[in-house]
Structure formats: C-alpha cells, structure tokens
C-alpha positions as a Python dict, from the first residue, in 0.01 Angstrom:
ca = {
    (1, 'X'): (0, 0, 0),
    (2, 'X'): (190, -278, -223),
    (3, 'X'): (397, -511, -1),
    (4, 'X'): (788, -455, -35),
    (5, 'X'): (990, -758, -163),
    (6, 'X'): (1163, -903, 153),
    (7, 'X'): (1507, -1083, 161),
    (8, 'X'): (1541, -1232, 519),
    (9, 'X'): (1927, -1289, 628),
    (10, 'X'): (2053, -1436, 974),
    (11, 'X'): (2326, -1151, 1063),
    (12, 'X'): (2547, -1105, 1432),
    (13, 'X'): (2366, -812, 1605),
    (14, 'X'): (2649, -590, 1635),
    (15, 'X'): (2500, -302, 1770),
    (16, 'X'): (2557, -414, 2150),
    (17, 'X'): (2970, -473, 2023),
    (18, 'X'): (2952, -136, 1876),
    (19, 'X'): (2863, 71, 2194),
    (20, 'X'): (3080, -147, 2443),
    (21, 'X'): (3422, -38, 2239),
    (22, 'X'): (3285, 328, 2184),
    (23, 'X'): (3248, 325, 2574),
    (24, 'X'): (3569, 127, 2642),
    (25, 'X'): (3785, 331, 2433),
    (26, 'X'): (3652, 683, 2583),
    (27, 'X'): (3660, 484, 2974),
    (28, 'X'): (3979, 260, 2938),
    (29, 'X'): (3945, 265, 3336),
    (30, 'X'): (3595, 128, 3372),
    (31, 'X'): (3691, -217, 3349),
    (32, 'X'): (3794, -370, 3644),
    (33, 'X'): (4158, -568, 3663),
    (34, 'X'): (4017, -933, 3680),
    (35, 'X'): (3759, -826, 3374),
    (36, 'X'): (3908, -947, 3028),
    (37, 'X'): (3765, -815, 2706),
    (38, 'X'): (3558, -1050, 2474),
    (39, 'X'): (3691, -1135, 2110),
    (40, 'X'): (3583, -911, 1872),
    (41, 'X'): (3306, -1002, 1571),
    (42, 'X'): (3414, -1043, 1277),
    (43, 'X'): (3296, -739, 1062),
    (44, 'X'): (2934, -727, 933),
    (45, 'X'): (2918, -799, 527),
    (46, 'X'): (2626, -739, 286),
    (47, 'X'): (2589, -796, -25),
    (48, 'X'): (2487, -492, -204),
    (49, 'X'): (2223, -631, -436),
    (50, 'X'): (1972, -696, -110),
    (51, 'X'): (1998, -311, -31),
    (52, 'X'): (1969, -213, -387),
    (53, 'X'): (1601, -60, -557),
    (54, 'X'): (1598, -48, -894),
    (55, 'X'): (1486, 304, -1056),
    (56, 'X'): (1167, 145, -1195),
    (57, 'X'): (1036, -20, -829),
    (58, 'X'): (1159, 360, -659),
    (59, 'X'): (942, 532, -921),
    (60, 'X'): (664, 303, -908),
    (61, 'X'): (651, 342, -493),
    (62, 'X'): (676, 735, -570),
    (63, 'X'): (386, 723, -812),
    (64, 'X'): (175, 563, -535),
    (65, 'X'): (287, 772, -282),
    (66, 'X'): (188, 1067, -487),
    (67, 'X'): (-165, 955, -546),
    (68, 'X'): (-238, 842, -222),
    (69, 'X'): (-133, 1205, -89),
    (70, 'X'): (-370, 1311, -387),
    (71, 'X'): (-685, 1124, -268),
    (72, 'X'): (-609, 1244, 107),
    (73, 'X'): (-551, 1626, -53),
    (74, 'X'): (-890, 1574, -207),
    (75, 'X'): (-1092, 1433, 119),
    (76, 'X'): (-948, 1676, 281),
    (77, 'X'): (-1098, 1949, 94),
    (78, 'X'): (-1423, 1815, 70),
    (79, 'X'): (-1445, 1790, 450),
    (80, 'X'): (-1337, 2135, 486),
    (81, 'X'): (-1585, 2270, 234),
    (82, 'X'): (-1824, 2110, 395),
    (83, 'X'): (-1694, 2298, 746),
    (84, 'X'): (-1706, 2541, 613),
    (85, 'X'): (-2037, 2588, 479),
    (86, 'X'): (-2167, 2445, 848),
    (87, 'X'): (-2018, 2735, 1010),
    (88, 'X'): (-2161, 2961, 772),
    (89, 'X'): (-2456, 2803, 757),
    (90, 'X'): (-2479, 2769, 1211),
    (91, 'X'): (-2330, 3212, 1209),
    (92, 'X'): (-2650, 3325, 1006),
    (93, 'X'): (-2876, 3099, 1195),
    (94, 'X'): (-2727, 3289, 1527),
    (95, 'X'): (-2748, 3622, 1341),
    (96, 'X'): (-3085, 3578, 1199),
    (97, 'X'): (-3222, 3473, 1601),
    (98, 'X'): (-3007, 3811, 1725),
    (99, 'X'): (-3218, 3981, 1473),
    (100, 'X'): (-3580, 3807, 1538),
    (101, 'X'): (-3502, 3840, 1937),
    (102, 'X'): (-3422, 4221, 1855),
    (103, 'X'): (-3768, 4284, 1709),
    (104, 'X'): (-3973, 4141, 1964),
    (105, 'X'): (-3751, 4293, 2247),
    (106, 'X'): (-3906, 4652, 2105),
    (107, 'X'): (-3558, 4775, 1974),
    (108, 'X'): (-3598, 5088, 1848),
    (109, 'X'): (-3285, 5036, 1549),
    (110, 'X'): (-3557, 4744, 1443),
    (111, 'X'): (-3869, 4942, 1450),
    (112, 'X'): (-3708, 5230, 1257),
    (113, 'X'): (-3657, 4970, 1000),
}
C-alpha cells in the first residue's frame, strides 16, 4: 500500500483537559476545598490545509483499494474452487469404498446388480 504524505506538528494533548472539565462540571463537589483548578489551555488550532485530501489523492487511494479487494476477491475464489473440488473429489472416494465394501460384504442390492 502507497505511504500517506505525513505532516508532523507538536500540539498540547488536550484530551486529559477535556475529560477533567466534563467530570468537574457534572461533580462540582468532587474537588476538595484546599484543591484549586489548573489554568485552562488555550484552544487547539489547525490549519485546515494539513487535514485536507485533494479529490485526485482520495480517488487514487480508492482505485487501489478497489483492486486490492479485487485480487483478494479473485484468490479467494480460486481457493474455494479448489475446496471445492477436494470435497467432491474426497465424497466419491468415500462413496465409491461404501460401494466396493458393499460387494464383497455379499449385499444382496449389489449382487442383484
């Protein structure tokens, strides 16, 4: 699979922020009264053109996508062909000794045969 372009930026993690004021403002009462709450970050900002795939690179990933589902689609039904025709192959191999250890056993169905 092609390697996607990569633009590495240093941001705050403010995930851990996030949670603590989701849990502080449903639980105003879990701090405790010597406990002080820690400045807030200053909001996260991207610029838009990192985050941004242009139509061409989105239909070229699509394209290989697609024929990479193709090739496994096509394996796929090889390898069950080929199952296929094994268990076929293994049932009349079973049905043809049922039928050989019939007519030595002296079964009359066989002998009438």
């Amino acid at each position: 699979m092609k390697q996607a372009k990569s633009f590495a930026v240093k941001l705050p993690i403010t995930f851990p922020s996030l949670i603590t004021e989701i849990i502080l403002s449903q639980h105003p009462d879990i701090m405790h009264p010597d406990e002080i709450e820690s400045k807030k970050p200053h909001p996260l900002s991207l610029d838009y053109k990192l985050l941004v795939a242009t139509k061409d690179d989105v239909l070229a990933e699509l394209m290989e996508i697609s024929k990479a589902l193709g090739e496994t689609i096509k394996v796929s039904t090889e390898r069950k062909i080929h199952m296929d025709n094994l268990i076929k192959s293994m049932t009349q191999e079973a049905t043809e000794r049922e039928e050989k250890g019939g007519d030595e056993e002296g079964n009359p169905e066989a002998e009438a045969n």
